[in-house]
mmCIF file of C-alpha atoms in Angstrom:
data_model
loop_
_atom_site.group_PDB
_atom_site.id
_atom_site.type_symbol
_atom_site.label_atom_id
_atom_site.label_comp_id
_atom_site.label_asym_id
_atom_site.label_seq_id
_atom_site.Cartn_x
_atom_site.Cartn_y
_atom_site.Cartn_z
ATOM 1 C CA UNK A 17 -6.756 -0.425 -31.188
ATOM 2 C CA UNK A 18 -4.498 2.410 -31.899
ATOM 3 C CA UNK A 19 -3.452 3.185 -28.181
ATOM 4 C CA UNK A 20 -2.832 -0.456 -27.486
ATOM 5 C CA UNK A 21 -0.522 -0.690 -30.383
ATOM 6 C CA UNK A 22 1.283 2.389 -29.586
ATOM 7 C CA UNK A 23 1.895 0.911 -26.106
ATOM 8 C CA UNK A 24 2.947 -2.466 -27.394
ATOM 9 C CA UNK A 25 5.519 -0.381 -29.517
ATOM 10 C CA UNK A 26 6.656 1.491 -26.632
ATOM 11 C CA UNK A 27 7.151 -1.685 -24.346
ATOM 12 C CA UNK A 28 9.266 -3.182 -27.064
ATOM 13 C CA UNK A 29 11.709 -0.204 -27.397
ATOM 14 C CA UNK A 30 11.808 0.407 -23.642
ATOM 15 C CA UNK A 31 10.862 -2.720 -21.898
ATOM 16 C CA UNK A 32 10.299 -2.296 -18.064
ATOM 17 C CA UNK A 33 13.422 -4.068 -17.014
ATOM 18 C CA UNK A 34 15.609 -1.543 -19.021
ATOM 19 C CA UNK A 35 14.405 1.756 -18.093
ATOM 20 C CA UNK A 36 13.956 3.790 -14.912
ATOM 21 C CA UNK A 37 10.355 3.460 -13.533
ATOM 22 C CA UNK A 38 10.879 7.217 -12.365
ATOM 23 C CA UNK A 39 12.394 8.966 -15.251
ATOM 24 C CA UNK A 40 12.455 6.644 -18.106
ATOM 25 C CA UNK A 41 16.148 6.565 -18.494
ATOM 26 C CA UNK A 42 17.765 3.642 -19.642
ATOM 27 C CA UNK A 43 19.416 1.050 -17.243
ATOM 28 C CA UNK A 44 21.648 -1.917 -17.917
ATOM 29 C CA UNK A 45 21.577 -4.725 -15.321
ATOM 30 C CA UNK A 46 17.735 -4.893 -14.603
ATOM 31 C CA UNK A 47 17.335 -2.360 -11.870
ATOM 32 C CA UNK A 48 14.141 -0.560 -10.986
ATOM 33 C CA UNK A 49 15.558 3.036 -10.583
ATOM 34 C CA UNK A 50 18.754 4.825 -12.038
ATOM 35 C CA UNK A 51 21.063 5.959 -9.787
ATOM 36 C CA UNK A 52 20.023 9.500 -9.635
ATOM 37 C CA UNK A 53 16.372 8.552 -8.766
ATOM 38 C CA UNK A 54 17.407 5.968 -6.444
ATOM 39 C CA UNK A 55 18.974 8.858 -4.221
ATOM 40 C CA UNK A 56 15.196 10.442 -4.218
ATOM 41 C CA UNK A 57 13.610 7.533 -2.948
ATOM 42 C CA UNK A 58 13.623 6.759 0.984
ATOM 43 C CA UNK A 59 13.442 3.128 1.966
ATOM 44 C CA UNK A 60 11.638 2.668 5.351
ATOM 45 C CA UNK A 61 14.567 0.165 6.808
ATOM 46 C CA UNK A 62 15.916 1.913 9.627
ATOM 47 C CA UNK A 63 14.330 3.441 12.696
ATOM 48 C CA UNK A 64 10.558 3.400 12.965
ATOM 49 C CA UNK A 65 7.376 3.119 15.210
ATOM 50 C CA UNK A 66 7.142 -0.556 16.143
ATOM 51 C CA UNK A 67 3.164 -0.427 15.915
ATOM 52 C CA UNK A 68 2.355 1.990 12.633
ATOM 53 C CA UNK A 69 5.615 1.199 11.014
ATOM 54 C CA UNK A 70 6.315 4.759 10.126
ATOM 55 C CA UNK A 71 9.989 6.088 10.032
ATOM 56 C CA UNK A 72 10.831 8.007 13.045
ATOM 57 C CA UNK A 73 13.741 9.496 14.740
ATOM 58 C CA UNK A 74 14.379 6.850 17.310
ATOM 59 C CA UNK A 75 12.994 3.338 17.583
ATOM 60 C CA UNK A 76 10.008 2.658 19.889
ATOM 61 C CA UNK A 77 6.142 3.472 19.804
ATOM 62 C CA UNK A 78 5.499 6.827 18.009
ATOM 63 C CA UNK A 79 3.209 9.442 20.321
ATOM 64 C CA UNK A 80 0.256 8.799 17.939
ATOM 65 C CA UNK A 81 0.365 5.037 18.457
ATOM 66 C CA UNK A 82 0.818 5.639 22.247
ATOM 67 C CA UNK A 83 -2.348 8.095 22.358
ATOM 68 C CA UNK A 84 -4.525 6.296 20.314
ATOM 69 C CA UNK A 85 -3.792 2.420 19.829
ATOM 70 C CA UNK A 86 -4.634 1.460 16.322
ATOM 71 C CA UNK A 87 -6.992 -1.377 15.527
ATOM 72 C CA UNK A 88 -4.164 -3.376 13.850
ATOM 73 C CA UNK A 89 -1.427 -5.105 15.977
ATOM 74 C CA UNK A 90 1.356 -3.818 13.760
ATOM 75 C CA UNK A 91 1.799 -2.108 10.349
ATOM 76 C CA UNK A 92 4.939 -2.136 7.775
ATOM 77 C CA UNK A 93 5.758 -0.183 4.824
ATOM 78 C CA UNK A 94 8.529 -0.420 2.296
ATOM 79 C CA UNK A 95 9.042 3.206 1.434
ATOM 80 C CA UNK A 96 8.704 6.708 2.833
ATOM 81 C CA UNK A 97 5.790 8.554 1.389
ATOM 82 C CA UNK A 98 7.833 11.473 -0.119
ATOM 83 C CA UNK A 99 9.814 12.934 -3.423
ATOM 84 C CA UNK A 100 10.489 9.644 -5.385
ATOM 85 C CA UNK A 101 8.563 7.278 -3.261
ATOM 86 C CA UNK A 102 5.514 9.373 -3.530
ATOM 87 C CA UNK A 103 5.826 9.477 -7.113
ATOM 88 C CA UNK A 104 6.224 5.499 -7.669
ATOM 89 C CA UNK A 105 2.937 5.004 -5.833
ATOM 90 C CA UNK A 106 1.004 7.588 -7.704
ATOM 91 C CA UNK A 107 2.311 5.915 -10.842
ATOM 92 C CA UNK A 108 1.183 2.567 -9.644
ATOM 93 C CA UNK A 109 -2.362 4.174 -9.325
ATOM 94 C CA UNK A 110 -2.274 5.652 -12.591
ATOM 95 C CA UNK A 111 -1.851 2.765 -15.005
ATOM 96 C CA UNK A 112 1.825 1.358 -14.076
ATOM 97 C CA UNK A 113 0.344 -1.862 -12.556
ATOM 98 C CA UNK A 114 3.275 -3.983 -13.216
ATOM 99 C CA UNK A 115 5.045 -2.226 -10.132
ATOM 100 C CA UNK A 116 3.284 -4.442 -7.977
ATOM 101 C CA UNK A 117 6.017 -6.856 -8.553
ATOM 102 C CA UNK A 118 8.749 -4.642 -7.513
ATOM 103 C CA UNK A 119 6.626 -3.241 -4.344
ATOM 104 C CA UNK A 120 5.860 -6.855 -3.516
ATOM 105 C CA UNK A 121 9.587 -7.820 -3.771
ATOM 106 C CA UNK A 122 10.147 -5.098 -1.155
ATOM 107 C CA UNK A 123 7.584 -5.902 1.116
ATOM 108 C CA UNK A 124 7.941 -9.841 1.255
ATOM 109 C CA UNK A 125 10.653 -10.063 4.278
ATOM 110 C CA UNK A 126 8.709 -7.679 6.523
ATOM 111 C CA UNK A 127 5.192 -9.362 5.773
ATOM 112 C CA UNK A 128 6.567 -12.837 6.271
ATOM 113 C CA UNK A 129 7.835 -12.185 9.575
ATOM 114 C CA UNK A 130 4.281 -11.208 10.727
ATOM 115 C CA UNK A 131 2.928 -14.759 10.634
ATOM 116 C CA UNK A 132 -0.474 -13.999 8.983
ATOM 117 C CA UNK A 133 -3.085 -16.660 7.920
ATOM 118 C CA UNK A 134 -4.592 -15.120 4.980
ATOM 119 C CA UNK A 135 -3.986 -11.887 2.761
ATOM 120 C CA UNK A 136 -6.674 -9.555 2.279
ATOM 121 C CA UNK A 137 -6.770 -5.971 0.846
ATOM 122 C CA UNK A 138 -8.682 -2.501 1.089
ATOM 123 C CA UNK A 139 -11.576 -3.045 -1.431
ATOM 124 C CA UNK A 140 -13.035 -0.453 -3.816
ATOM 125 C CA UNK A 141 -16.692 -0.257 -5.042
ATOM 126 C CA UNK A 142 -17.306 -1.797 -8.621
ATOM 127 C CA UNK A 143 -17.863 1.680 -9.874
ATOM 128 C CA UNK A 144 -14.405 2.970 -8.536
ATOM 129 C CA UNK A 145 -12.433 -0.100 -10.257
ATOM 130 C CA UNK A 146 -14.490 0.441 -13.497
ATOM 131 C CA UNK A 147 -13.105 4.123 -13.448
ATOM 132 C CA UNK A 148 -9.438 3.214 -12.742
ATOM 133 C CA UNK A 149 -9.121 -0.051 -14.304
ATOM 134 C CA UNK A 150 -8.120 -2.053 -11.407
ATOM 135 C CA UNK A 151 -7.657 -2.139 -7.713
ATOM 136 C CA UNK A 152 -3.896 -1.444 -7.105
ATOM 137 C CA UNK A 153 -4.234 -2.597 -3.467
ATOM 138 C CA UNK A 154 -5.772 -6.029 -4.945
ATOM 139 C CA UNK A 155 -2.873 -6.421 -7.283
ATOM 140 C CA UNK A 156 -0.282 -5.821 -4.725
ATOM 141 C CA UNK A 157 -2.062 -8.439 -2.519
ATOM 142 C CA UNK A 158 -2.126 -11.148 -5.015
ATOM 143 C CA UNK A 159 1.542 -10.848 -5.730
ATOM 144 C CA UNK A 160 2.466 -10.765 -2.095
ATOM 145 C CA UNK A 161 0.335 -13.709 -1.093
ATOM 146 C CA UNK A 162 1.768 -15.836 -4.129
ATOM 147 C CA UNK A 163 5.336 -14.748 -2.636
ATOM 148 C CA UNK A 164 4.274 -15.749 1.140
ATOM 149 C CA UNK A 165 2.799 -18.954 0.120
ATOM 150 C CA UNK A 166 -0.677 -17.929 2.127
ATOM 151 C CA UNK A 167 -4.284 -17.521 0.831
ATOM 152 C CA UNK A 168 -5.560 -14.591 -0.559
ATOM 153 C CA UNK A 169 -9.009 -13.654 0.261
ATOM 154 C CA UNK A 170 -11.105 -11.349 -2.156
ATOM 155 C CA UNK A 171 -14.163 -11.640 0.095
ATOM 156 C CA UNK A 172 -12.908 -10.862 3.535
ATOM 157 C CA UNK A 173 -13.588 -7.007 3.096
ATOM 158 C CA UNK A 174 -16.166 -5.430 0.922
ATOM 159 C CA UNK A 175 -16.634 -1.871 0.423
ATOM 160 C CA UNK A 176 -20.597 -0.963 1.240
ATOM 161 C CA UNK A 177 -20.709 2.622 -0.421
ATOM 162 C CA UNK A 178 -19.000 5.484 -2.148
ATOM 163 C CA UNK A 179 -16.412 7.563 -0.421
ATOM 164 C CA UNK A 180 -14.693 10.808 -1.344
ATOM 165 C CA UNK A 181 -11.499 11.385 -2.349
ATOM 166 C CA UNK A 182 -9.260 11.309 0.849
ATOM 167 C CA UNK A 183 -6.641 13.428 -0.231
ATOM 168 C CA UNK A 184 -8.511 16.746 0.036
ATOM 169 C CA UNK A 185 -9.788 16.121 3.499
ATOM 170 C CA UNK A 186 -8.483 16.868 7.042
ATOM 171 C CA UNK A 187 -7.760 13.933 9.381
ATOM 172 C CA UNK A 188 -11.014 14.233 11.014
ATOM 173 C CA UNK A 189 -12.670 14.469 7.922
ATOM 174 C CA UNK A 190 -10.888 11.362 6.532
ATOM 175 C CA UNK A 191 -12.057 9.451 9.551
ATOM 176 C CA UNK A 192 -15.747 10.376 9.167
ATOM 177 C CA UNK A 193 -15.827 9.784 5.454
ATOM 178 C CA UNK A 194 -14.752 6.022 5.672
ATOM 179 C CA UNK A 195 -16.464 5.223 8.941
ATOM 180 C CA UNK A 196 -18.790 2.255 8.516
ATOM 181 C CA UNK A 197 -17.721 2.179 4.599
ATOM 182 C CA UNK A 198 -16.398 -1.491 5.008
ATOM 183 C CA UNK A 199 -18.107 -5.024 5.850
ATOM 184 C CA UNK A 200 -15.842 -7.766 6.913
ATOM 185 C CA UNK A 201 -16.984 -11.760 6.299
ATOM 186 C CA UNK A 202 -17.195 -13.382 9.584
ATOM 187 C CA UNK A 203 -16.702 -16.801 8.222
ATOM 188 C CA UNK A 204 -13.461 -16.038 6.601
ATOM 189 C CA UNK A 205 -11.440 -13.930 9.018
ATOM 190 C CA UNK A 206 -12.629 -15.325 12.438
ATOM 191 C CA UNK A 207 -9.743 -16.634 14.340
ATOM 192 C CA UNK A 208 -7.586 -15.975 11.420
ATOM 193 C CA UNK A 209 -4.550 -13.491 11.476
ATOM 194 C CA UNK A 210 -5.157 -11.447 8.864
ATOM 195 C CA UNK A 211 -2.739 -9.389 6.529
ATOM 196 C CA UNK A 212 -4.443 -6.069 5.088
ATOM 197 C CA UNK A 213 -2.939 -4.564 2.018
ATOM 198 C CA UNK A 214 -3.214 -1.085 0.617
ATOM 199 C CA UNK A 215 -0.888 1.231 -1.163
ATOM 200 C CA UNK A 216 -0.148 3.969 0.904
ATOM 201 C CA UNK A 217 -0.778 4.953 4.829
ATOM 202 C CA UNK A 218 -1.195 8.722 5.211
ATOM 203 C CA UNK A 219 -3.330 9.586 8.058
ATOM 204 C CA UNK A 220 -4.329 6.006 8.352
ATOM 205 C CA UNK A 221 -8.205 6.359 8.631
ATOM 206 C CA UNK A 222 -8.795 3.814 5.693
ATOM 207 C CA UNK A 223 -6.592 1.373 7.253
ATOM 208 C CA UNK A 224 -8.003 1.893 10.635
ATOM 209 C CA UNK A 225 -11.623 1.424 9.879
ATOM 210 C CA UNK A 226 -10.864 -1.691 7.744
ATOM 211 C CA UNK A 227 -8.918 -3.232 10.605
ATOM 212 C CA UNK A 228 -11.569 -2.262 13.008
ATOM 213 C CA UNK A 229 -14.044 -4.342 10.841
ATOM 214 C CA UNK A 230 -11.617 -7.414 10.647
ATOM 215 C CA UNK A 231 -11.435 -7.211 14.473
ATOM 216 C CA UNK A 232 -15.120 -6.865 14.834
ATOM 217 C CA UNK A 233 -15.804 -9.795 12.866
ATOM 218 C CA UNK A 234 -13.581 -12.070 15.148
ATOM 219 C CA UNK A 235 -10.064 -11.885 13.320
ATOM 220 C CA UNK A 236 -7.441 -13.060 15.977
ATOM 221 C CA UNK A 237 -4.662 -10.431 14.715
ATOM 222 C CA UNK A 238 -4.606 -7.940 12.075
ATOM 223 C CA UNK A 239 -1.843 -6.627 10.389
ATOM 224 C CA UNK A 240 -1.325 -3.989 7.592
ATOM 225 C CA UNK A 241 1.300 -3.527 4.882
ATOM 226 C CA UNK A 242 1.480 -0.675 2.482
ATOM 227 C CA UNK A 243 4.276 0.156 0.005
ATOM 228 C CA UNK A 244 4.694 3.731 1.512
ATOM 229 C CA UNK A 245 3.666 5.481 4.503
ATOM 230 C CA UNK A 246 4.256 9.267 5.777
ATOM 231 C CA UNK A 247 7.055 9.897 7.923
ATOM 232 C CA UNK A 248 6.494 10.638 11.759
ATOM 233 C CA UNK A 249 7.620 14.164 12.130
ATOM 234 C CA UNK A 250 7.306 14.174 16.221
ATOM 235 C CA UNK A 251 9.677 12.545 18.790
ATOM 236 C CA UNK A 252 8.752 9.441 20.695
#
């Protein structure tokens, strides 16, 4: 009760629309980031891979997507996962659920261009949701589905087992960690163009496995959208 009261007092003194989401500095026109923090966030709105959507040095298909074609048709992201963009995603995971609205606004145009029939999200187990308090991918998916005016399915994908934290694993270990951990519902995704939502794409192992299951159960097309993705550092 005391914790909730303190939160209410802070929100009254420093409303979300009047403080910078990164540093907490007061802002005056409802912007999400102050001028200094805005410089620390790289928006993924210039050159990027036409398949995985990661920022690249030149337009085209990155070498990784040429070598190993992903299970999805196209992926998009709003930010580059570094510095300020990384901090925003971490804040989103750690209690700042309201950021879903900002991220949905950033992704709306890119996702609308994909022409999906339904929206779903990378699921968590019930145990993981209880530990965190919410599934950030689900919150973002709901906000996006509302903006896109297309159905959201919470049952299109299920997580069938617990997995280890991905951030400490190598690329190969990440793929092994998530292999077979998702199950797609054929009656929901068959013949549909599905838009899968998650918070971040790093190695892409989680999204790849989820999209593979959606394909397996008959999705006619699979797209992925994340708040942020890592930059592709090689040359196309």
